[in-house]
Short mmCIF file of C-alpha atoms and ligand atoms in Angstrom, two decimals:
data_model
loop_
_atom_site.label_atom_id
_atom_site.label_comp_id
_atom_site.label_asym_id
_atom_site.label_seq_id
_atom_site.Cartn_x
_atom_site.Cartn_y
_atom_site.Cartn_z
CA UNK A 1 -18.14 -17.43 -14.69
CA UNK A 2 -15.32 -15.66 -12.42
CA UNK A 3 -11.68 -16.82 -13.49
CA UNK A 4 -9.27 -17.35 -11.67
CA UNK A 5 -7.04 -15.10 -9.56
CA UNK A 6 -3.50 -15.92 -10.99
CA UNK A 7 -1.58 -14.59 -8.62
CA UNK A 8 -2.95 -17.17 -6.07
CA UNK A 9 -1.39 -19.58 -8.16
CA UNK A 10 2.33 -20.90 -7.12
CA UNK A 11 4.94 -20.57 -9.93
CA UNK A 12 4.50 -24.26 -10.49
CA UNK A 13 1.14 -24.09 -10.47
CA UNK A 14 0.93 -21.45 -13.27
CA UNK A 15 3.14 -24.39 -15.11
CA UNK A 16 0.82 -27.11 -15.07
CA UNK A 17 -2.23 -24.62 -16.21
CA UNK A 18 0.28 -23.99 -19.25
CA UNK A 19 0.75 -27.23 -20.18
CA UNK A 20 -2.92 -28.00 -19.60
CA UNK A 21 -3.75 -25.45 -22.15
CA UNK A 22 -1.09 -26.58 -24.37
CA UNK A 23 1.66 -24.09 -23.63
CA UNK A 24 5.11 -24.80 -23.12
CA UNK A 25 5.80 -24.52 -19.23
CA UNK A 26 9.30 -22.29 -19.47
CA UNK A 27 6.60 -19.26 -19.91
CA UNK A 28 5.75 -19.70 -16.10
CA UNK A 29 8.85 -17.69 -15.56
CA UNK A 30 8.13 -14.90 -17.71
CA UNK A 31 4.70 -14.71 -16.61
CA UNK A 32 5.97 -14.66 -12.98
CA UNK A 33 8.40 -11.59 -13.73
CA UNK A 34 4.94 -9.94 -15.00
CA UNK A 35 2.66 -10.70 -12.25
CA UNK A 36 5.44 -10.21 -8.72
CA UNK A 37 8.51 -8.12 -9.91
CA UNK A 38 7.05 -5.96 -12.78
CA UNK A 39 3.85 -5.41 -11.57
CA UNK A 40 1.26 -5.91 -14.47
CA UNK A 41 -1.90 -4.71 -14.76
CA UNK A 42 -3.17 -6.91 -17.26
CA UNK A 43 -2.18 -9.57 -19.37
CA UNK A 44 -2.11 -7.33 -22.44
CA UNK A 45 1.46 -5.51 -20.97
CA UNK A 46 3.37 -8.76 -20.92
CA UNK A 47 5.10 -8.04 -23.93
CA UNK A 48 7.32 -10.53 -23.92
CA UNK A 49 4.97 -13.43 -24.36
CA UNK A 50 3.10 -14.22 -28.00
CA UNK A 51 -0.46 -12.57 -28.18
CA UNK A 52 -2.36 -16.16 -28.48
CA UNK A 53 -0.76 -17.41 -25.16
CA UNK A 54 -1.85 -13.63 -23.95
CA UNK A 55 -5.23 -14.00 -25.45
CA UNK A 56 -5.62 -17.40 -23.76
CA UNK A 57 -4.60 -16.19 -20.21
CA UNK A 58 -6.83 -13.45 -20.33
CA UNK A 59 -9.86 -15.73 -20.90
CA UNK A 60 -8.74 -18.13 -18.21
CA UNK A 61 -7.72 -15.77 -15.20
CA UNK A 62 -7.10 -12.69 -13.86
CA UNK A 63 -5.06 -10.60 -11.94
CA UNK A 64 -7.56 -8.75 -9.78
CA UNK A 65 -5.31 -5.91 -8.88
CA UNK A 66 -6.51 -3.42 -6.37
CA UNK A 67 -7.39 0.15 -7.74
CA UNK A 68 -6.58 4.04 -6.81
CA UNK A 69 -10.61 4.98 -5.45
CA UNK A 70 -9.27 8.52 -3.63
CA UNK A 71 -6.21 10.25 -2.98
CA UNK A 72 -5.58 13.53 -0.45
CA UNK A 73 -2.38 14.93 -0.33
CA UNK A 74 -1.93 16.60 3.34
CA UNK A 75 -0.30 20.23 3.87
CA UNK A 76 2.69 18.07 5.48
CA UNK A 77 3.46 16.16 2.75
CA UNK A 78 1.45 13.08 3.72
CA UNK A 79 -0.54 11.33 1.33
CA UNK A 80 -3.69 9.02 1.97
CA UNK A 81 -5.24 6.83 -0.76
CA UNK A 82 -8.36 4.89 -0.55
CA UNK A 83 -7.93 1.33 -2.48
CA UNK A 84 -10.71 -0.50 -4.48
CA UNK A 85 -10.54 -4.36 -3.52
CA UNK A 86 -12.00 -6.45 -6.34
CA UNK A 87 -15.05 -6.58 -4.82
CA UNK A 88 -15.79 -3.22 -4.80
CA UNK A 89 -14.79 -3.15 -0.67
CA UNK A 90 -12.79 0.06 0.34
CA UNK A 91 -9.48 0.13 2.17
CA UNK A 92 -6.61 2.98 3.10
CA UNK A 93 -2.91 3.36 2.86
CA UNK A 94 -0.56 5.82 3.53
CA UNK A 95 2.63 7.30 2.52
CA UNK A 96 4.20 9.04 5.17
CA UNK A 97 7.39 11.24 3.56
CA UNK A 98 10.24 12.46 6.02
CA UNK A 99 13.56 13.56 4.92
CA UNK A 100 15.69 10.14 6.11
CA UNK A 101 12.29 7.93 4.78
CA UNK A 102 9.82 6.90 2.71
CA UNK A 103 7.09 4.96 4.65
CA UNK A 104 3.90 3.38 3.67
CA UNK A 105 1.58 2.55 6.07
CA UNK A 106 -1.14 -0.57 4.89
CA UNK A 107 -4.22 -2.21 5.50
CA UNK A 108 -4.85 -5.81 6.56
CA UNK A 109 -8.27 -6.13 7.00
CA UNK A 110 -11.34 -4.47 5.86
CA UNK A 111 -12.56 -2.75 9.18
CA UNK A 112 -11.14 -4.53 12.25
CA UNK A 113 -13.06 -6.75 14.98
CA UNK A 114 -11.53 -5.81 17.69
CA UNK A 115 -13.09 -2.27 19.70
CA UNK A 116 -9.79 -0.16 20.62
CA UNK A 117 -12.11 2.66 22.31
CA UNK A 118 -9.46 5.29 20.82
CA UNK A 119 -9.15 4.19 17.48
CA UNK A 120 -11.52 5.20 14.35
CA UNK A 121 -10.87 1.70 12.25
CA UNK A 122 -12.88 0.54 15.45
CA UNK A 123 -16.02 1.73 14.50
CA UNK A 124 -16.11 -0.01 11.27
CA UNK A 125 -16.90 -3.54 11.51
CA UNK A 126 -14.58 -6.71 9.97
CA UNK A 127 -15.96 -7.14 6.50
CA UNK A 128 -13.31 -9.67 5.58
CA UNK A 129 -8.90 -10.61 5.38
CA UNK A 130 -7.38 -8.99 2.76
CA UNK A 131 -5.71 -11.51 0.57
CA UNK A 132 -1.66 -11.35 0.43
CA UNK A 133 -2.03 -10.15 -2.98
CA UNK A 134 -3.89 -7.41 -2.13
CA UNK A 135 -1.24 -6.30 0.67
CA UNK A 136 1.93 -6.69 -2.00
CA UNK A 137 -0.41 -3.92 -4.24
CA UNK A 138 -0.96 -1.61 -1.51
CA UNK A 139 3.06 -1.56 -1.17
CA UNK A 140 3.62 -1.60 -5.18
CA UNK A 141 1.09 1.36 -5.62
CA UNK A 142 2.21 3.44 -3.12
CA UNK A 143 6.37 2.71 -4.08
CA UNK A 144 5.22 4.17 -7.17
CA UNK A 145 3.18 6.60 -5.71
CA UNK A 146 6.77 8.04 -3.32
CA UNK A 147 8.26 7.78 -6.70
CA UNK A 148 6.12 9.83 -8.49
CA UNK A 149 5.85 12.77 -6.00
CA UNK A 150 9.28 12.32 -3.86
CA UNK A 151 11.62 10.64 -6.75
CA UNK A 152 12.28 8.47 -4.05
CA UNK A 153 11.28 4.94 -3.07
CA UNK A 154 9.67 3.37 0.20
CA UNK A 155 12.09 2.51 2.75
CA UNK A 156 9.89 1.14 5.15
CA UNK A 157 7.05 -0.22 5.56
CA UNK A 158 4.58 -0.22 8.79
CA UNK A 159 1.04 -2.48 9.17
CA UNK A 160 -0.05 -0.21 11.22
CA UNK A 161 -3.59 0.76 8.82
CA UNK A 162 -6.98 -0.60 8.92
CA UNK A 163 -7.44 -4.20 10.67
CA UNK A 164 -5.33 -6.51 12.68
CA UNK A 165 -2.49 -8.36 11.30
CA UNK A 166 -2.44 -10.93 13.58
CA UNK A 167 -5.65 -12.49 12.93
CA UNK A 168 -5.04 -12.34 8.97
CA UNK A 169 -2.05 -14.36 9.85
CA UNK A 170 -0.89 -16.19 6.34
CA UNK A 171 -2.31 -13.67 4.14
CA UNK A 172 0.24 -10.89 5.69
CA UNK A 173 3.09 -13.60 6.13
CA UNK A 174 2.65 -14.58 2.68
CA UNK A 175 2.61 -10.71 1.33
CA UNK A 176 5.37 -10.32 2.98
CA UNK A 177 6.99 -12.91 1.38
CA UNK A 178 6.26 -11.43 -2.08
CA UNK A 179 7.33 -7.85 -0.93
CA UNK A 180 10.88 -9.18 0.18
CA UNK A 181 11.27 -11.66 -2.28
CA UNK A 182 13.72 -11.77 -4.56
CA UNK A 183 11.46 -11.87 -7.67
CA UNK A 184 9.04 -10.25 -5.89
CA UNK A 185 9.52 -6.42 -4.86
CA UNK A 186 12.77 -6.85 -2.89
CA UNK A 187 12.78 -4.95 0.13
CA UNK A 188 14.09 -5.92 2.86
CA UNK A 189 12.34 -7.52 5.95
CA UNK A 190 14.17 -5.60 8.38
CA UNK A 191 12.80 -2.43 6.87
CA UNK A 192 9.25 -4.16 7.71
CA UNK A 193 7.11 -3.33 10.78
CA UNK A 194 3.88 -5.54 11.84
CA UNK A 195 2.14 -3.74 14.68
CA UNK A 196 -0.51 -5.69 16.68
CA UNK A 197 -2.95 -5.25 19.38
CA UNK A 198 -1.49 -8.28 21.30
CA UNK A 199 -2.31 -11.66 20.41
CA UNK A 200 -0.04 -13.81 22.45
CA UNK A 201 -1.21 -17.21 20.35
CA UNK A 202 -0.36 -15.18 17.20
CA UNK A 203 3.19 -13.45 18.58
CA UNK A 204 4.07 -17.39 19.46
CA UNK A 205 3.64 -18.44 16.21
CA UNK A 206 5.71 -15.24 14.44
CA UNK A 207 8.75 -16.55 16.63
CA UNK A 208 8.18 -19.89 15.96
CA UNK A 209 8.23 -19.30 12.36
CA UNK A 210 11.14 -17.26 12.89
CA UNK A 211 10.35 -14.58 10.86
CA UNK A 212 12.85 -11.48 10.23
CA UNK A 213 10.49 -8.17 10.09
CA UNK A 214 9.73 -6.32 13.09
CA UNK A 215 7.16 -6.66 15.63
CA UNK A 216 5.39 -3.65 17.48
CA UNK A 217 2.71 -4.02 20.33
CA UNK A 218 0.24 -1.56 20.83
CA UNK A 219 0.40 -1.32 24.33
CA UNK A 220 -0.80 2.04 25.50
CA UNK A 221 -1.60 1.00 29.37
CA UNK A 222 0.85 -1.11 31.46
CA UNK A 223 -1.75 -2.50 33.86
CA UNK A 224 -4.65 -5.17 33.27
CA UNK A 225 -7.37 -2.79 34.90
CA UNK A 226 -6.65 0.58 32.55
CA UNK A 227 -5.76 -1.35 29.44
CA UNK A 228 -8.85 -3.79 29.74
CA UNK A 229 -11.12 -0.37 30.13
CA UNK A 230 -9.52 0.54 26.57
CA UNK A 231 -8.84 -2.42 24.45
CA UNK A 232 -11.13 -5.30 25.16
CA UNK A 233 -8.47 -7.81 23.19
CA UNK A 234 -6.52 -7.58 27.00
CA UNK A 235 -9.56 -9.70 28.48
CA UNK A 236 -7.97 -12.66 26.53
CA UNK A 237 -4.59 -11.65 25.90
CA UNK A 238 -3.53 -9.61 28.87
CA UNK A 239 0.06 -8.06 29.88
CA UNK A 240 1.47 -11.24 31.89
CA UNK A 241 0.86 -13.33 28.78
CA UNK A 242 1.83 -10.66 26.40
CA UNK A 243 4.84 -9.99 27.97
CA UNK A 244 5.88 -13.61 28.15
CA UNK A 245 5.23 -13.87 24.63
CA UNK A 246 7.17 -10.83 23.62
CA UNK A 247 10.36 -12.01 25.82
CA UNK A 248 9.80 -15.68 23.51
CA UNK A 249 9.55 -13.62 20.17
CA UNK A 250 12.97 -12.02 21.15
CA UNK A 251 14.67 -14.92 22.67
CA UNK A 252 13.94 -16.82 19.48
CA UNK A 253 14.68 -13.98 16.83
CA UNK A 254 16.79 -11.60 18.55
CA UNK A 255 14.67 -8.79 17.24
CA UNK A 256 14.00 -6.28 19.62
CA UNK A 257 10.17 -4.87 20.12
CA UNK A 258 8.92 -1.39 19.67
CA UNK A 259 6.17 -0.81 22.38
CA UNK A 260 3.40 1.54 21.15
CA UNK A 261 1.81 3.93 23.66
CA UNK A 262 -1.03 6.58 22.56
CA UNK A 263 -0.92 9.10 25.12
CA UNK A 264 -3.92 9.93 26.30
CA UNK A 265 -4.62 13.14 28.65
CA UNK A 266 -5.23 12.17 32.36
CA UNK A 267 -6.12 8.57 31.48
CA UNK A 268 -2.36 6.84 30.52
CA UNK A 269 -0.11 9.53 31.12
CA UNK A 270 0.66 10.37 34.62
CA UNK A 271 3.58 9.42 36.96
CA UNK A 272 2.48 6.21 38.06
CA UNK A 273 1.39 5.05 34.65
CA UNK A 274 4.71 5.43 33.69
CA UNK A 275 5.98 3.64 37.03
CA UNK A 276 4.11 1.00 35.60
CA UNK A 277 5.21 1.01 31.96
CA UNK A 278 8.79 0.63 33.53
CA UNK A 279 8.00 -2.16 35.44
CA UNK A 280 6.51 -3.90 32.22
CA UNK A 281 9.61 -2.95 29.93
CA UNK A 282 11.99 -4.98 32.88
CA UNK A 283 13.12 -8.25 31.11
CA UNK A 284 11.34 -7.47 27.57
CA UNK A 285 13.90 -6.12 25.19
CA UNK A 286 12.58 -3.14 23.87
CA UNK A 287 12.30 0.62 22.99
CA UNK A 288 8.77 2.62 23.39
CA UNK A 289 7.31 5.14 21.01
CA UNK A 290 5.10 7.50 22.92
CA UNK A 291 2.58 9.02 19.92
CA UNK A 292 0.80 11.76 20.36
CA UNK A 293 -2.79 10.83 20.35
CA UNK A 294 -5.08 11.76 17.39
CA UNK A 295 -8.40 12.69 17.81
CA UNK A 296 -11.24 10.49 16.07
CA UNK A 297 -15.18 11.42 15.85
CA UNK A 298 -17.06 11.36 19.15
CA UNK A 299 -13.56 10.45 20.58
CA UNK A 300 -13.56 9.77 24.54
CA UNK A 301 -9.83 11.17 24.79
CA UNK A 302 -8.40 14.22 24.53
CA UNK A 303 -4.39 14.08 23.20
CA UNK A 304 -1.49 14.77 26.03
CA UNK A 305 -0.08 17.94 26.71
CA UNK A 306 3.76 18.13 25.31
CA UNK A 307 4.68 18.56 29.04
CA UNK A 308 3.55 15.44 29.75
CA UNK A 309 5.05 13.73 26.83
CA UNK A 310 8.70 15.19 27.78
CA UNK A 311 7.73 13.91 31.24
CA UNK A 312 6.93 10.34 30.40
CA UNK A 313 9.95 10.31 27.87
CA UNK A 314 12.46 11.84 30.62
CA UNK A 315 10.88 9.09 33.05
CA UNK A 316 11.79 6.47 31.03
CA UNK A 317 15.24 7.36 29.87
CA UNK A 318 16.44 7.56 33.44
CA UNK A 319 15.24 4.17 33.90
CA UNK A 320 17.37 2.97 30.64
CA UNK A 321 14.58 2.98 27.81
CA UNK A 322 15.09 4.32 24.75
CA UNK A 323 12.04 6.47 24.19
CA UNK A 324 10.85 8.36 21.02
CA UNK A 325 7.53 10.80 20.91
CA UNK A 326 5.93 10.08 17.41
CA UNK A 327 3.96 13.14 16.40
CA UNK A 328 1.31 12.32 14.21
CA UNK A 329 1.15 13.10 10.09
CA UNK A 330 -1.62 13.84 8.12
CA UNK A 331 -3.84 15.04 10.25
CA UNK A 332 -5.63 16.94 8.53
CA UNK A 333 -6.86 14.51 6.13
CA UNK A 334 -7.60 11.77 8.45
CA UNK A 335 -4.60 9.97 7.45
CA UNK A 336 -2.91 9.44 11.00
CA UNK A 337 -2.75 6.57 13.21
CA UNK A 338 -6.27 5.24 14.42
CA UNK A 339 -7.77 7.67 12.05
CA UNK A 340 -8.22 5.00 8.88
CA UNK A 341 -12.62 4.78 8.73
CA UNK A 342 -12.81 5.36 4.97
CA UNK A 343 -14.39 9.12 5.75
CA UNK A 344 -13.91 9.85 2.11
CA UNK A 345 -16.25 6.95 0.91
CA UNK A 346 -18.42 7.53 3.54
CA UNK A 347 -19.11 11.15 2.37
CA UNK A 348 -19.09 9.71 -1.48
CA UNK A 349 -21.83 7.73 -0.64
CA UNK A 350 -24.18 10.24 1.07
CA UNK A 351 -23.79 12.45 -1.63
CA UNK A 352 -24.51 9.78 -3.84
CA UNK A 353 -28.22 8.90 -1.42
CA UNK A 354 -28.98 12.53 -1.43
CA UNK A 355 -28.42 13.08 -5.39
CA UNK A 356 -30.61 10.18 -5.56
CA UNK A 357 -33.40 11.37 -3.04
CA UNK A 358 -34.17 14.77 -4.77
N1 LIG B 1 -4.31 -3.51 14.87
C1 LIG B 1 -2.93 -3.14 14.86
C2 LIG B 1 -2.53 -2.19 13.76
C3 LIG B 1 -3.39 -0.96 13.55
S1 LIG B 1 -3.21 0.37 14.67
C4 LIG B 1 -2.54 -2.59 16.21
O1 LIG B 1 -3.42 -2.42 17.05
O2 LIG B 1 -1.38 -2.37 16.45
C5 LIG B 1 -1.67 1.10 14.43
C6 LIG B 1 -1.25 1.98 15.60
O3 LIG B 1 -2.04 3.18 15.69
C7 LIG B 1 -1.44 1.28 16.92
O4 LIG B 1 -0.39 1.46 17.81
C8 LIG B 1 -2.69 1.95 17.41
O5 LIG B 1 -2.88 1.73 18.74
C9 LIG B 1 -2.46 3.38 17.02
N2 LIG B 1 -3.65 4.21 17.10
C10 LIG B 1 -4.93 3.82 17.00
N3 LIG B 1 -5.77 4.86 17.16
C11 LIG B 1 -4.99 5.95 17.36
C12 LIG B 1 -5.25 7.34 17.57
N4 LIG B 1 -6.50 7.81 17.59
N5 LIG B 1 -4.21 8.17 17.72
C13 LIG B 1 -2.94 7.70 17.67
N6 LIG B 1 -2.62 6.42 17.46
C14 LIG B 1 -3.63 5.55 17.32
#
């Protein structure tokens, strides 16, 4: 028989299973500490709590934390680690070092279900949501992970890895929750990025609940007929109701958006592209990153030139938006944007079928 994951178990929950099994409830709270703000492993490290009640846990539940499968360590200081789910499924994180921050960059979903035509994640298909709990480990392993190699901790922290945030909708609020919390890892929302491919529904929803972490849309084409060609999500969700959903999200938080935009050689980047990006930043509050495109296995698109980067940024600055060019980290191992496809299992396991064929 499985047990039971007790970390999907609310604090008063974990009270009534400790009076069920004849515990006094008061332990909830040190159990709590274990699980969200120290971090446990396993029942075993709770120190603080008598061995029976220990013993008994352990036969009733578990934590099901996610393990360390691979870890590369890029010439630029980058470091990308493959994650063991507890069912044995495979996802990536990042830690992204830079002298004024320490950011981690996590996975919602295992593979994604949406086809971004310049983005590796896309040719793995959705297996299934990660759980929140499984987001809040990503974050705890890879604090200690910054801490470990940069004595420092994260500062930030981007969704921007495998999967789409916006259609895993309560598992990332509720991770979220437990990375800000309080007795949870503490860090502060603001610090907090959620980047998705636009679901309008979904960005509705984030204002509604009025939630205080950051919101980034990939954009990376400002009209209907180049960004369709590119992200299919725009057939449903396209740039009128996008943009009327990102001016809601801001009118009801106040948070200003980050537009994403992957330049891409002779496809996005030319003068009236960015004629057309202008037009869409009018009335949306916002700031664009322009990132250098990085190039994925039997890719379509080839990355910008840095002229026309500095062009596109210029562009934009006269016309009052504050621009930044991202340049990509990591590449090297596989570890920048759009470039998450669990390569590293992938040659694992045809090792593995070739060991076993001779
Ligand atoms: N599904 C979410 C989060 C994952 S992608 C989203 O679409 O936003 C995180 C960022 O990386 C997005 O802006 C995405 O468009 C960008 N990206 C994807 N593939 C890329 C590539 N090959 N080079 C550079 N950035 C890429």
């Amino acid at each position: 028989m499985q047990t039971k994951n007790i970390r999907h178990l609310s604090r008063e929950e974990i009270s009534a299973e400790l009076t069920s099994l004849g515990e006094p409830a008061f332990r909830a709270k040190q159990i709590w500490q274990w699980l969200w703000e120290k971090n446990a492993s396993g029942f075993e490290e709770m120190s603080n709590l008598p061995k029976g009640l220990r013993d008994k846990l352990a036969e009733n539940f578990s934590i099901f934390k996610i393990t360390i499968q691979s870890k590369q360590v890029s010439s630029d200081g980058t470091i990308k680690l493959g994650f063991t789910l507890y069912d044995g499924e495979i996802v990536e994180g990042v830690l992204i070092p830079a002298d004024d921050r320490m950011t981690a960059c996590i996975s919602s979903q295992v593979g994604c279900s949406l086809s971004c035509s310049f983005c590796a994640t896309a040719s793995l298909p959705r297996k299934r949501n990660l759980y929140f709990d499984e987001i809040y480990d990503q974050v705890a392993i890879i604090n200690k992970i910054a801490l470990e190699h940069y004595s420092k901790k994260l500062s930030n922290i981007v969704f921007m890895g495998m999967g789409e945030p916006l259609l895993n909708y309560s598992n990332v609020i509720k991770g979220i929750e437990r990375i800000t919390a309080d007795d949870g890892l503490g860090m502060a929302p603001k610090r907090i990025t959620v980047s998705t491919a636009g679901i309008a529904k979904m960005i509705h929803k984030l204002a509604d609940d009025d939630v205080k972490f950051n919101l980034a849309l990939s954009l990376h084409a400002a009209t209907d007929e180049k960004r369709d060609k590119i992200m299919a999500i725009n057939e449903t969700n396209n740039l009128a109701a996008l943009k009327e959903a990102l001016i809601y999200f801001h009118d009801k938080t106040g948070t200003r958006i980050t537009l994403e935009y992957v330049m891409l050689s002779g496809y996005n980047d030319m003068k009236e592209d960015v004629v057309e990006l202008v037009k869409f930043c009018r009335n949306v509050p916002s700031k664009v990153n322009l990132i250098e495109y990085n190039p994925i296995e039997n890719g379509l698109f080839k990355k910008s030139s840095g002229n026309a980067l500095h062009r596109f940024k210029d562009y934009l600055e006269d016309n009052h938006i504050i621009a930044n060019i991202r340049r990509s980290r990591g590449e090297d191992i596989d570890a920048a944007c759009g470039q998450l496809a669990n390569k590293e299992l992938a040659k694992a396991e045809l090792a593995d079928s070739l060991a076993q064929s001779k």
